[in-house]
PDB file of C-alpha atoms in Angstrom:
ATOM      1  CA  MET V   1     -25.755-278.308  23.040  1.00 83.00           C
ATOM      2  CA  HIS V   2     -22.746-277.883  25.330  1.00 85.00           C
ATOM      3  CA  LEU V   3     -20.363-279.077  22.627  1.00 88.00           C
ATOM      4  CA  LEU V   4     -21.965-276.798  20.038  1.00 85.00           C
ATOM      5  CA  ALA V   5     -21.350-273.818  22.351  1.00 85.00           C
ATOM      6  CA  ASP V   6     -17.740-274.696  23.172  1.00 86.00           C
ATOM      7  CA  ASP V   7     -14.842-272.388  22.377  1.00 84.00           C
ATOM      8  CA  LEU V   8     -12.877-275.115  20.614  1.00 90.00           C
ATOM      9  CA  GLN V   9     -13.671-275.709  16.970  1.00 94.00           C
ATOM     10  CA  GLU V  10     -13.029-279.438  17.432  1.00 96.00           C
ATOM     11  CA  SER V  11     -15.674-279.599  20.146  1.00 93.00           C
ATOM     12  CA  ARG V  12     -18.233-277.749  18.017  1.00 90.00           C
ATOM     13  CA  LEU V  13     -17.528-280.072  15.082  1.00 96.00           C
ATOM     14  CA  THR V  14     -17.882-283.116  17.340  1.00 96.00           C
ATOM     15  CA  GLY V  15     -21.182-281.787  18.667  1.00 91.00           C
ATOM     16  CA  GLN V  16     -22.485-281.228  15.146  1.00 92.00           C
ATOM     17  CA  ARG V  17     -21.458-284.724  14.054  1.00 95.00           C
ATOM     18  CA  MET V  18     -23.070-286.251  17.151  1.00 93.00           C
ATOM     19  CA  LEU V  19     -26.283-284.375  16.391  1.00 91.00           C
ATOM     20  CA  GLU V  20     -26.255-285.576  12.776  1.00 91.00           C
ATOM     21  CA  GLN V  21     -25.693-289.214  13.770  1.00 94.00           C
ATOM     22  CA  SER V  22     -28.223-289.077  16.610  1.00 92.00           C
ATOM     23  CA  ARG V  23     -30.855-287.772  14.209  1.00 91.00           C
ATOM     24  CA  LYS V  24     -30.532-291.028  12.283  1.00 93.00           C
ATOM     25  CA  VAL V  25     -31.564-292.972  15.384  1.00 93.00           C
ATOM     26  CA  ILE V  26     -33.896-290.630  17.288  1.00 92.00           C
ATOM     27  CA  PRO V  27     -35.003-287.896  14.863  1.00 88.00           C
ATOM     28  CA  ALA V  28     -38.220-286.975  16.687  1.00 87.00           C
ATOM     29  CA  PHE V  29     -36.343-286.415  19.942  1.00 84.00           C
ATOM     30  CA  LEU V  30     -33.922-283.977  18.268  1.00 83.00           C
ATOM     31  CA  GLU V  31     -36.451-282.233  16.039  1.00 80.00           C
ATOM     32  CA  ARG V  32     -36.018-278.859  17.746  1.00 78.00           C
ATOM     33  CA  ALA V  33     -32.333-279.124  18.595  1.00 77.00           C
ATOM     34  CA  ASP V  34     -31.101-276.501  16.150  1.00 72.00           C
ATOM     35  CA  LYS V  35     -34.149-274.296  15.821  1.00 77.00           C
ATOM     36  CA  PRO V  36     -33.129-270.740  16.749  1.00 75.00           C
ATOM     37  CA  GLU V  37     -35.716-270.377  19.519  1.00 80.00           C
ATOM     38  CA  ARG V  38     -34.869-273.761  21.066  1.00 80.00           C
ATOM     39  CA  GLY V  39     -31.441-275.355  20.704  1.00 82.00           C
ATOM     40  CA  GLY V  40     -29.994-272.259  19.065  1.00 83.00           C
ATOM     41  CA  ALA V  41     -31.001-270.182  22.077  1.00 86.00           C
ATOM     42  CA  THR V  42     -29.391-272.727  24.391  1.00 85.00           C
ATOM     43  CA  VAL V  43     -26.139-272.680  22.420  1.00 85.00           C
ATOM     44  CA  ALA V  44     -26.088-268.858  22.462  1.00 88.00           C
ATOM     45  CA  TYR V  45     -26.811-268.779  26.207  1.00 91.00           C
ATOM     46  CA  LEU V  46     -24.036-271.261  26.996  1.00 89.00           C
ATOM     47  CA  ALA V  47     -21.506-269.428  24.820  1.00 87.00           C
ATOM     48  CA  ASN V  48     -22.394-266.047  26.345  1.00 91.00           C
ATOM     49  CA  LYS V  49     -22.275-267.482  29.872  1.00 91.00           C
ATOM     50  CA  ARG V  50     -18.800-268.909  29.279  1.00 87.00           C
ATOM     51  CA  LYS V  51     -17.602-265.577  27.862  1.00 89.00           C
ATOM     52  CA  LYS V  52     -18.977-263.594  30.819  1.00 92.00           C
ATOM     53  CA  ILE V  53     -17.430-265.991  33.341  1.00 89.00           C
ATOM     54  CA  SER V  54     -14.057-265.644  31.597  1.00 86.00           C
ATOM     55  CA  GLU V  55     -14.359-261.859  31.749  1.00 90.00           C
ATOM     56  CA  ILE V  56     -15.154-261.967  35.475  1.00 89.00           C
ATOM     57  CA  ILE V  57     -12.269-264.335  36.175  1.00 85.00           C
ATOM     58  CA  GLY V  58      -9.969-262.022  34.214  1.00 86.00           C
ATOM     59  CA  GLN V  59     -10.846-259.220  36.637  1.00 89.00           C
ATOM     60  CA  LEU V  60      -9.872-261.250  39.700  1.00 84.00           C
ATOM     61  CA  PRO V  61      -6.424-260.937  41.244  1.00 84.00           C
ATOM     62  CA  LYS V  62      -4.085-263.556  39.814  1.00 79.00           C
ATOM     63  CA  SER V  63      -3.815-265.274  43.182  1.00 75.00           C
ATOM     64  CA  LEU V  64      -7.546-266.084  43.070  1.00 75.00           C
ATOM     65  CA  ARG V  65      -7.834-267.227  39.456  1.00 69.00           C
ATOM     66  CA  HIS V  66      -6.781-270.823  40.019  1.00 67.00           C
ATOM     67  CA  PRO V  67      -9.399-272.944  41.852  1.00 64.00           C
ATOM     68  CA  MET V  68      -6.693-274.458  44.081  1.00 63.00           C
ATOM     69  CA  ALA V  69      -5.094-271.108  44.979  1.00 53.00           C
ATOM     70  CA  LEU V  70      -4.498-270.516  48.656  1.00 49.00           C
ATOM     71  CA  PRO V  71      -5.124-267.084  50.216  1.00 51.00           C
TER      72      PRO V  71
END
């Protein structure tokens, strides 16, 4: 689900391929993975969370944006 919600197209494609291959081995376990109210909701939540965090970080002073920045 994290890969499917990633900003990078390559990550989303990798996540989709992993889901397809995993379904061949454990289909019952992944039955609800891409249903809108289950896995789809998780993907949307993760994508929205990442976007909101980026917006908040963008509002910080530049000196605080890097995790290793010193005051």
